Amino acid sequence: MTSGGDCAGLNAVIRAVVHRSVNTYRWEVLGIRQATQGLMAQPPQAVNLSPDKVDPFLTAGGTMLGTTNKGNPFAFPMPDGSVRDRSEEIIAGYHQLGLDALIGIGGDGSLAILQRLAQQGNLNLVGIPKTIDNDVGVTELSIGFDTAVSIATEALDRLHFTAASHSRVMILEVMGRDAGHIAISAGIAGGADVILIPEIPYTIDGICQTIKKRQEHGKNYCLIVVAEAVRTEAGEAVTLASDFEQCRFGGIGQYLSEQICGRIGAETRVTVLGHTQRGGTPSSLDRLIGATFGVAAVDLIAQEQYDRVVTWQNRQVRSVPISEAIVRYAAVNPEGTLVRTARGLDIYLGD
Ligand code: F6P
């Protein structure tokens, strides 16, 4: 089951799970459609997966099973506006399909929901971490992060030349929710001059001084990367809209553009990368980690080691209890290597 927002590399995970299960253990594998909603449906929505069926999806973005990041089953939004606890329907769907174990591929939110379901219904659950935000603290890398960083880096590469041609300040707004991992990684890799992340406060003056300093050195343009959850200088969150489950970030790039233009008259343009960071061909690293996680998760089931999530640490696959994965949120460490590296490259990160 894939759950939560999609990202590149999910199909590589599914493929590895199917190959290991079918070829090594001779098990039957069902893919659940649309996350928990597939188990909630009557009859449960699942598809039989064979190596032949999954192989063509290795290089495809998204998830061949479909997913959703809405509809917490413990407070499920009903058409009449009420919310209902539908957890027992999902548990019933698991048993109706005759499942022996469930592999849940998700971020911390999805893993928390799946673990609660597993505890309530006695389900045998193994988790695989995926999120472009890379904020699951027990693993150095989650599926989808590397591809998202590559896409953001490529966007900066493209913006570089048009910025220089027109003497403009180019602002690239990237995803990441409350963590600045995509922004700082792509910013360093793509040669940004300013990187703003939610973990480090900044000033508009600091940004403007960076632009002016570059101009004094004959550099007529500037590349700024901003993470979507960065707040205004006054500390206000910039959001598009919010449903009752979570707010959607968006608009900090435009805010910065107006502030910079108003303060020093620089010509600014904003690019919001949005969901392009979640789509497209998965990078080789996402496929590699996807394959490793898929095989390791199936092996955990073979060893009857449930309630664990696979992790990537020091080029090794390991596993930890799901409860640990849920509580260990990882934002960018303001004293960490990447922040020190960015500062060492004279990139403005804030004060
Ligand atoms: O958590 C992954 C993520 O892509 C975030 O970076 C982003 O804020 C959010 O999901 C977007 O969600 P949606 O697909 O609902 O617009």
CSV table of C-alpha atoms and ligand atoms in Angstrom, one decimal:
chain,number,residue,atom,x,y,z
A,1,MET,CA,0.0,0.0,0.0
A,2,THR,CA,1.3,3.4,-0.9
A,3,SER,CA,-0.1,6.1,1.4
A,4,GLY,CA,0.2,9.9,1.6
A,5,GLY,CA,1.5,12.2,-1.2
A,6,ASP,CA,3.1,10.4,-4.1
A,7,CYS,CA,6.7,10.8,-5.1
A,8,ALA,CA,9.2,9.3,-7.6
A,9,GLY,CA,10.6,5.9,-6.7
A,10,LEU,CA,7.4,4.3,-5.3
A,11,ASN,CA,7.1,1.9,-8.2
A,12,ALA,CA,10.7,0.8,-7.7
A,13,VAL,CA,9.7,-0.2,-4.1
A,14,ILE,CA,6.6,-2.0,-5.3
A,15,ARG,CA,8.6,-3.9,-7.9
A,16,ALA,CA,11.2,-5.0,-5.4
A,17,VAL,CA,8.5,-6.1,-2.9
A,18,VAL,CA,6.9,-8.2,-5.6
A,19,HIS,CA,10.1,-9.8,-6.9
A,20,ARG,CA,11.4,-10.7,-3.5
A,21,SER,CA,8.0,-12.1,-2.3
A,22,VAL,CA,7.2,-14.1,-5.4
A,23,ASN,CA,10.6,-15.3,-6.5
A,24,THR,CA,12.2,-15.9,-3.1
A,25,TYR,CA,9.3,-16.8,-0.9
A,26,ARG,CA,6.6,-17.9,-3.4
A,27,TRP,CA,4.1,-15.6,-1.8
A,28,GLU,CA,1.1,-14.0,-3.4
A,29,VAL,CA,1.2,-10.2,-3.4
A,30,LEU,CA,-1.8,-7.9,-3.6
A,31,GLY,CA,-1.5,-4.2,-4.2
A,32,ILE,CA,-4.1,-2.1,-2.3
A,33,ARG,CA,-5.6,0.7,-4.4
A,34,GLN,CA,-5.8,4.3,-3.1
A,35,ALA,CA,-4.2,3.7,0.3
A,36,THR,CA,-6.5,2.9,3.2
A,37,GLN,CA,-9.5,3.8,1.0
A,38,GLY,CA,-8.9,0.6,-0.9
A,39,LEU,CA,-9.4,-1.5,2.2
A,40,MET,CA,-12.4,0.6,3.2
A,41,ALA,CA,-14.2,-0.1,-0.1
A,42,GLN,CA,-16.7,-2.9,-0.5
A,43,PRO,CA,-15.4,-5.1,-1.9
A,44,PRO,CA,-11.9,-4.1,-0.9
A,45,GLN,CA,-9.9,-2.7,-3.9
A,46,ALA,CA,-6.8,-4.7,-4.6
A,47,VAL,CA,-4.9,-6.0,-7.6
A,48,ASN,CA,-2.8,-9.1,-7.9
A,49,LEU,CA,0.8,-8.2,-8.6
A,50,SER,CA,3.3,-10.3,-10.5
A,51,PRO,CA,6.8,-9.4,-11.6
A,52,ASP,CA,5.6,-9.1,-15.2
A,53,LYS,CA,3.0,-6.6,-14.1
A,54,VAL,CA,5.3,-4.4,-12.1
A,55,ASP,CA,8.4,-4.4,-14.2
A,56,PRO,CA,7.3,-1.8,-16.8
A,57,PHE,CA,6.7,0.7,-14.0
A,58,LEU,CA,10.3,0.9,-12.7
A,59,THR,CA,11.0,4.2,-14.4
A,60,ALA,CA,7.5,5.6,-14.0
A,61,GLY,CA,6.8,8.4,-11.5
A,62,GLY,CA,3.8,8.3,-9.2
A,63,THR,CA,2.4,5.1,-7.8
A,64,MET,CA,0.8,2.4,-9.9
A,65,LEU,CA,-1.5,1.7,-7.0
A,66,GLY,CA,-2.8,5.2,-6.5
A,67,THR,CA,-2.7,7.0,-3.2
A,68,THR,CA,-4.3,9.7,-1.1
A,69,ASN,CA,-3.1,12.2,1.5
A,70,LYS,CA,-6.6,12.9,2.7
A,71,GLY,CA,-9.1,11.0,4.7
A,72,ASN,CA,-7.7,10.1,8.1
A,73,PRO,CA,-9.7,6.9,8.7
A,74,PHE,CA,-10.1,7.8,12.4
A,75,ALA,CA,-11.8,11.1,11.5
A,76,PHE,CA,-13.0,10.4,7.9
A,77,PRO,CA,-14.8,13.3,6.2
A,78,MET,CA,-18.3,12.2,5.2
A,79,PRO,CA,-20.3,13.8,2.3
A,80,ASP,CA,-22.7,15.4,4.8
A,81,GLY,CA,-19.8,17.3,6.4
A,82,SER,CA,-19.6,15.1,9.5
A,83,VAL,CA,-16.5,13.0,10.4
A,84,ARG,CA,-16.6,9.3,11.2
A,85,ASP,CA,-14.2,6.7,12.6
A,86,ARG,CA,-14.0,4.2,9.8
A,87,SER,CA,-11.0,2.3,11.1
A,88,GLU,CA,-12.9,-0.9,11.7
A,89,GLU,CA,-13.9,-1.0,8.0
A,90,ILE,CA,-10.2,-1.0,7.0
A,91,ILE,CA,-9.3,-3.7,9.5
A,92,ALA,CA,-12.2,-5.7,8.1
A,93,GLY,CA,-11.0,-5.2,4.5
A,94,TYR,CA,-7.5,-6.5,5.5
A,95,HIS,CA,-9.0,-9.7,6.9
A,96,GLN,CA,-11.5,-10.0,4.1
A,97,LEU,CA,-8.6,-10.1,1.6
A,98,GLY,CA,-7.0,-12.8,3.8
A,99,LEU,CA,-3.8,-10.8,4.2
A,100,ASP,CA,-0.9,-12.2,6.3
A,101,ALA,CA,1.0,-8.9,6.4
A,102,LEU,CA,0.8,-5.3,5.1
A,103,ILE,CA,3.7,-3.2,3.8
A,104,GLY,CA,2.8,0.5,4.2
A,105,ILE,CA,4.9,2.9,2.2
A,106,GLY,CA,4.4,6.4,3.7
A,107,GLY,CA,5.7,9.4,5.6
A,108,ASP,CA,5.4,9.9,9.3
A,109,GLY,CA,1.7,10.8,9.1
A,110,SER,CA,0.7,7.7,7.1
A,111,LEU,CA,2.9,5.5,9.3
A,112,ALA,CA,1.3,6.8,12.4
A,113,ILE,CA,-2.2,6.0,11.0
A,114,LEU,CA,-1.2,2.6,9.8
A,115,GLN,CA,0.4,1.7,13.1
A,116,ARG,CA,-2.7,2.7,15.0
A,117,LEU,CA,-4.8,0.5,12.7
A,118,ALA,CA,-2.4,-2.4,13.1
A,119,GLN,CA,-2.5,-2.1,16.9
A,120,GLN,CA,-6.3,-1.9,16.9
A,121,GLY,CA,-6.8,-4.8,14.4
A,122,ASN,CA,-3.9,-7.0,15.2
A,123,LEU,CA,-2.5,-6.5,11.7
A,124,ASN,CA,1.1,-7.4,10.8
A,125,LEU,CA,2.6,-4.2,9.5
A,126,VAL,CA,6.0,-3.2,8.1
A,127,GLY,CA,6.7,0.4,7.1
A,128,ILE,CA,8.8,1.9,4.3
A,129,PRO,CA,9.6,5.6,4.6
A,130,LYS,CA,8.8,7.9,1.6
A,131,THR,CA,8.5,11.6,1.4
A,132,ILE,CA,10.2,14.3,-0.7
A,133,ASP,CA,10.4,16.3,2.5
A,134,ASN,CA,13.0,13.9,4.0
A,135,ASP,CA,11.8,14.7,7.5
A,136,VAL,CA,11.6,11.1,8.9
A,137,GLY,CA,14.4,11.3,11.4
A,138,VAL,CA,15.3,7.6,11.7
A,139,THR,CA,16.5,7.4,8.1
A,140,GLU,CA,19.1,9.5,6.2
A,141,LEU,CA,17.0,9.2,3.1
A,142,SER,CA,13.3,8.7,2.3
A,143,ILE,CA,12.1,7.6,-1.1
A,144,GLY,CA,11.4,10.6,-3.4
A,145,PHE,CA,13.8,13.1,-1.8
A,146,ASP,CA,16.7,12.6,-4.2
A,147,THR,CA,14.5,13.0,-7.3
A,148,ALA,CA,12.9,16.1,-5.8
A,149,VAL,CA,16.3,17.7,-5.1
A,150,SER,CA,17.5,16.8,-8.7
A,151,ILE,CA,14.4,18.5,-10.2
A,152,ALA,CA,14.9,21.7,-8.0
A,153,THR,CA,18.6,21.7,-8.9
A,154,GLU,CA,17.8,21.5,-12.6
A,155,ALA,CA,15.3,24.3,-12.2
A,156,LEU,CA,18.1,26.5,-10.7
A,157,ASP,CA,20.4,25.5,-13.6
A,158,ARG,CA,17.8,26.7,-16.0
A,159,LEU,CA,17.0,29.9,-14.1
A,160,HIS,CA,20.7,30.8,-13.9
A,161,PHE,CA,21.1,31.7,-17.5
A,162,THR,CA,17.8,33.6,-17.9
A,163,ALA,CA,18.6,35.5,-14.7
A,164,ALA,CA,22.0,36.6,-16.0
A,165,SER,CA,20.6,37.5,-19.4
A,166,HIS,CA,18.0,39.9,-18.0
A,167,SER,CA,19.9,41.0,-14.8
A,168,ARG,CA,17.1,39.7,-12.6
A,169,VAL,CA,16.6,38.3,-9.2
A,170,MET,CA,15.1,34.9,-9.6
A,171,ILE,CA,13.2,33.4,-6.7
A,172,LEU,CA,12.5,29.6,-6.8
A,173,GLU,CA,9.9,28.4,-4.3
A,174,VAL,CA,10.3,24.7,-3.4
A,175,MET,CA,8.3,22.2,-1.4
A,176,GLY,CA,9.3,20.5,1.8
A,177,ARG,CA,6.6,21.3,4.3
A,178,ASP,CA,8.1,22.4,7.6
A,179,ALA,CA,11.6,21.3,6.7
A,180,GLY,CA,14.1,23.0,4.4
A,181,HIS,CA,15.9,19.8,3.2
A,182,ILE,CA,15.0,20.3,-0.5
A,183,ALA,CA,15.8,24.0,-0.4
A,184,ILE,CA,19.2,23.7,1.2
A,185,SER,CA,20.3,20.7,-0.9
A,186,ALA,CA,19.2,22.0,-4.2
A,187,GLY,CA,20.4,25.5,-3.3
A,188,ILE,CA,23.9,24.4,-2.7
A,189,ALA,CA,24.0,22.0,-5.7
A,190,GLY,CA,22.5,24.6,-8.0
A,191,GLY,CA,24.7,27.5,-6.9
A,192,ALA,CA,22.1,29.7,-5.3
A,193,ASP,CA,23.1,33.0,-3.7
A,194,VAL,CA,20.4,33.0,-1.0
A,195,ILE,CA,18.7,30.0,0.6
A,196,LEU,CA,15.9,30.5,3.0
A,197,ILE,CA,14.7,27.6,5.1
A,198,PRO,CA,12.1,27.5,7.9
A,199,GLU,CA,14.7,26.6,10.4
A,200,ILE,CA,16.7,29.8,10.2
A,201,PRO,CA,15.3,33.4,10.5
A,202,TYR,CA,16.3,35.9,7.9
A,203,THR,CA,15.8,39.6,7.2
A,204,ILE,CA,14.8,41.3,3.9
A,205,ASP,CA,17.8,43.7,4.5
A,206,GLY,CA,20.1,40.7,4.6
A,207,ILE,CA,18.8,39.4,1.3
A,208,CYS,CA,19.0,42.9,-0.3
A,209,GLN,CA,22.6,43.4,1.0
A,210,THR,CA,23.5,40.1,-0.7
A,211,ILE,CA,22.0,41.3,-4.0
A,212,LYS,CA,23.8,44.6,-3.7
A,213,LYS,CA,27.2,43.0,-2.8
A,214,ARG,CA,26.9,40.8,-5.9
A,215,GLN,CA,26.2,43.9,-8.0
A,216,GLU,CA,29.3,45.6,-6.6
A,217,HIS,CA,31.3,42.6,-7.7
A,218,GLY,CA,29.9,42.8,-11.2
A,219,LYS,CA,27.2,40.1,-10.8
A,220,ASN,CA,24.0,41.6,-12.2
A,221,TYR,CA,21.7,38.8,-11.1
A,222,CYS,CA,20.8,36.7,-8.1
A,223,LEU,CA,19.3,33.2,-7.5
A,224,ILE,CA,17.2,32.8,-4.4
A,225,VAL,CA,15.7,29.4,-3.2
A,226,VAL,CA,13.0,29.6,-0.6
A,227,ALA,CA,11.3,26.7,1.1
A,228,GLU,CA,7.5,26.9,1.0
A,229,ALA,CA,7.1,27.0,4.8
A,230,VAL,CA,9.4,30.0,5.3
A,231,ARG,CA,7.5,32.8,7.1
A,232,THR,CA,7.3,36.5,6.4
A,233,GLU,CA,9.9,38.7,8.1
A,234,ALA,CA,7.3,39.4,10.8
A,235,GLY,CA,6.8,35.6,11.4
A,236,GLU,CA,3.5,35.0,9.6
A,237,ALA,CA,2.9,31.7,7.8
A,238,VAL,CA,2.1,32.1,4.1
A,239,THR,CA,-0.5,29.7,3.1
A,240,LEU,CA,-2.9,29.2,0.1
A,241,ALA,CA,-5.8,27.6,1.8
A,242,SER,CA,-6.4,24.9,4.4
A,243,ASP,CA,-8.8,22.0,4.6
A,244,PHE,CA,-9.5,20.7,8.0
A,245,GLU,CA,-6.7,18.2,7.8
A,246,GLN,CA,-3.7,20.4,7.0
A,247,CYS,CA,-2.7,23.8,5.6
A,248,ARG,CA,-1.2,24.2,2.1
A,249,PHE,CA,1.8,26.4,1.9
A,250,GLY,CA,2.3,28.7,-1.1
A,251,GLY,CA,3.1,32.4,-1.8
A,252,ILE,CA,6.3,33.1,0.1
A,253,GLY,CA,8.2,33.5,-3.2
A,254,GLN,CA,5.8,36.2,-4.3
A,255,TYR,CA,6.0,37.9,-0.8
A,256,LEU,CA,9.8,38.0,-1.1
A,257,SER,CA,9.6,39.3,-4.7
A,258,GLU,CA,7.4,42.3,-3.6
A,259,GLN,CA,9.6,43.0,-0.5
A,260,ILE,CA,12.9,43.0,-2.5
A,261,CYS,CA,11.5,45.0,-5.4
A,262,GLY,CA,10.0,47.5,-2.9
A,263,ARG,CA,13.2,47.9,-1.0
A,264,ILE,CA,15.9,48.1,-3.7
A,265,GLY,CA,13.9,48.2,-7.0
A,266,ALA,CA,15.4,45.0,-8.3
A,267,GLU,CA,13.6,43.3,-11.1
A,268,THR,CA,12.3,40.0,-9.6
A,269,ARG,CA,10.6,36.9,-11.0
A,270,VAL,CA,9.1,34.0,-9.1
A,271,THR,CA,9.0,30.3,-10.1
A,272,VAL,CA,6.9,28.0,-8.0
A,273,LEU,CA,8.1,24.5,-8.7
A,274,GLY,CA,5.1,22.7,-7.0
A,275,HIS,CA,4.3,19.2,-7.9
A,276,THR,CA,6.9,18.8,-10.6
A,277,GLN,CA,9.1,17.9,-7.6
A,278,ARG,CA,7.0,14.8,-7.0
A,279,GLY,CA,6.7,13.5,-10.5
A,280,GLY,CA,8.9,12.4,-13.4
A,281,THR,CA,11.4,9.6,-13.7
A,282,PRO,CA,12.9,8.5,-10.4
A,283,SER,CA,16.6,9.2,-9.9
A,284,SER,CA,19.0,6.2,-9.8
A,285,LEU,CA,19.4,6.7,-6.0
A,286,ASP,CA,15.7,6.7,-5.4
A,287,ARG,CA,15.4,3.4,-7.4
A,288,LEU,CA,18.4,2.0,-5.5
A,289,ILE,CA,17.0,2.8,-2.1
A,290,GLY,CA,13.5,1.7,-3.3
A,291,ALA,CA,14.9,-1.7,-4.3
A,292,THR,CA,16.8,-2.1,-1.0
A,293,PHE,CA,13.8,-1.0,1.1
A,294,GLY,CA,11.5,-3.3,-0.8
A,295,VAL,CA,13.6,-6.4,-0.4
A,296,ALA,CA,14.4,-5.6,3.3
A,297,ALA,CA,10.7,-5.1,4.1
A,298,VAL,CA,9.8,-8.5,2.7
A,299,ASP,CA,12.6,-10.1,4.6
A,300,LEU,CA,11.3,-8.6,7.8
A,301,ILE,CA,7.9,-10.2,7.1
A,302,ALA,CA,9.6,-13.5,6.5
A,303,GLN,CA,11.3,-13.2,9.9
A,304,GLU,CA,7.9,-12.2,11.4
A,305,GLN,CA,9.5,-8.9,12.6
A,306,TYR,CA,6.4,-6.6,12.5
A,307,ASP,CA,5.8,-3.1,13.6
A,308,ARG,CA,9.1,-2.0,12.2
A,309,VAL,CA,10.2,0.5,9.5
A,310,VAL,CA,13.2,0.0,7.3
A,311,THR,CA,15.8,2.8,7.3
A,312,TRP,CA,18.9,3.9,5.4
A,313,GLN,CA,21.9,4.6,7.6
A,314,ASN,CA,25.6,4.8,6.5
A,315,ARG,CA,24.9,3.0,3.2
A,316,GLN,CA,23.2,0.2,5.1
A,317,VAL,CA,19.6,-0.8,5.4
A,318,ARG,CA,18.4,-1.3,8.9
A,319,SER,CA,15.0,-1.3,10.8
A,320,VAL,CA,13.6,0.4,13.8
A,321,PRO,CA,10.3,0.3,15.6
A,322,ILE,CA,7.6,2.3,13.8
A,323,SER,CA,6.9,4.3,17.0
A,324,GLU,CA,10.5,5.6,16.9
A,325,ALA,CA,10.1,6.7,13.2
A,326,ILE,CA,6.9,8.6,14.0
A,327,VAL,CA,8.4,10.6,16.8
A,328,ARG,CA,11.8,11.4,15.4
A,329,TYR,CA,11.0,14.3,13.1
A,330,ALA,CA,14.1,15.7,11.4
A,331,ALA,CA,14.3,19.4,10.3
A,332,VAL,CA,17.5,20.8,8.9
A,333,ASN,CA,20.1,21.2,11.7
A,334,PRO,CA,21.1,24.8,11.8
A,335,GLU,CA,24.5,23.7,13.1
A,336,GLY,CA,24.8,20.8,10.6
A,337,THR,CA,27.1,20.1,7.7
A,338,LEU,CA,24.9,21.6,5.0
A,339,VAL,CA,24.3,24.8,6.8
A,340,ARG,CA,28.1,25.2,7.5
A,341,THR,CA,28.8,24.3,3.8
A,342,ALA,CA,26.3,26.9,2.6
A,343,ARG,CA,27.8,29.6,4.9
A,344,GLY,CA,31.3,28.5,3.8
A,345,LEU,CA,30.2,29.3,0.2
A,346,ASP,CA,29.0,32.8,1.2
A,347,ILE,CA,25.4,31.9,0.6
A,348,TYR,CA,23.0,34.1,2.6
A,349,LEU,CA,20.9,31.8,4.8
A,350,GLY,CA,19.7,34.3,7.4
A,351,ASP,CA,21.2,35.7,10.5
B,1,F6P,O1,4.6,16.1,2.0
B,1,F6P,C1,4.9,16.2,0.6
B,1,F6P,C2,4.4,17.4,0.0
B,1,F6P,O2,4.7,17.4,-1.4
B,1,F6P,C3,4.9,18.7,0.6
B,1,F6P,O3,6.2,19.0,0.3
B,1,F6P,C4,3.8,19.7,0.2
B,1,F6P,O4,3.7,20.8,1.1
B,1,F6P,C5,2.5,18.8,0.1
B,1,F6P,O5,3.0,17.5,0.1
B,1,F6P,C6,1.6,19.2,-1.0
B,1,F6P,O6,0.5,18.4,-0.8
B,1,F6P,P1,-0.7,18.3,-1.9
B,1,F6P,O7,-0.3,17.2,-2.9
B,1,F6P,O8,-1.9,17.9,-1.1
B,1,F6P,O9,-0.8,19.6,-2.6
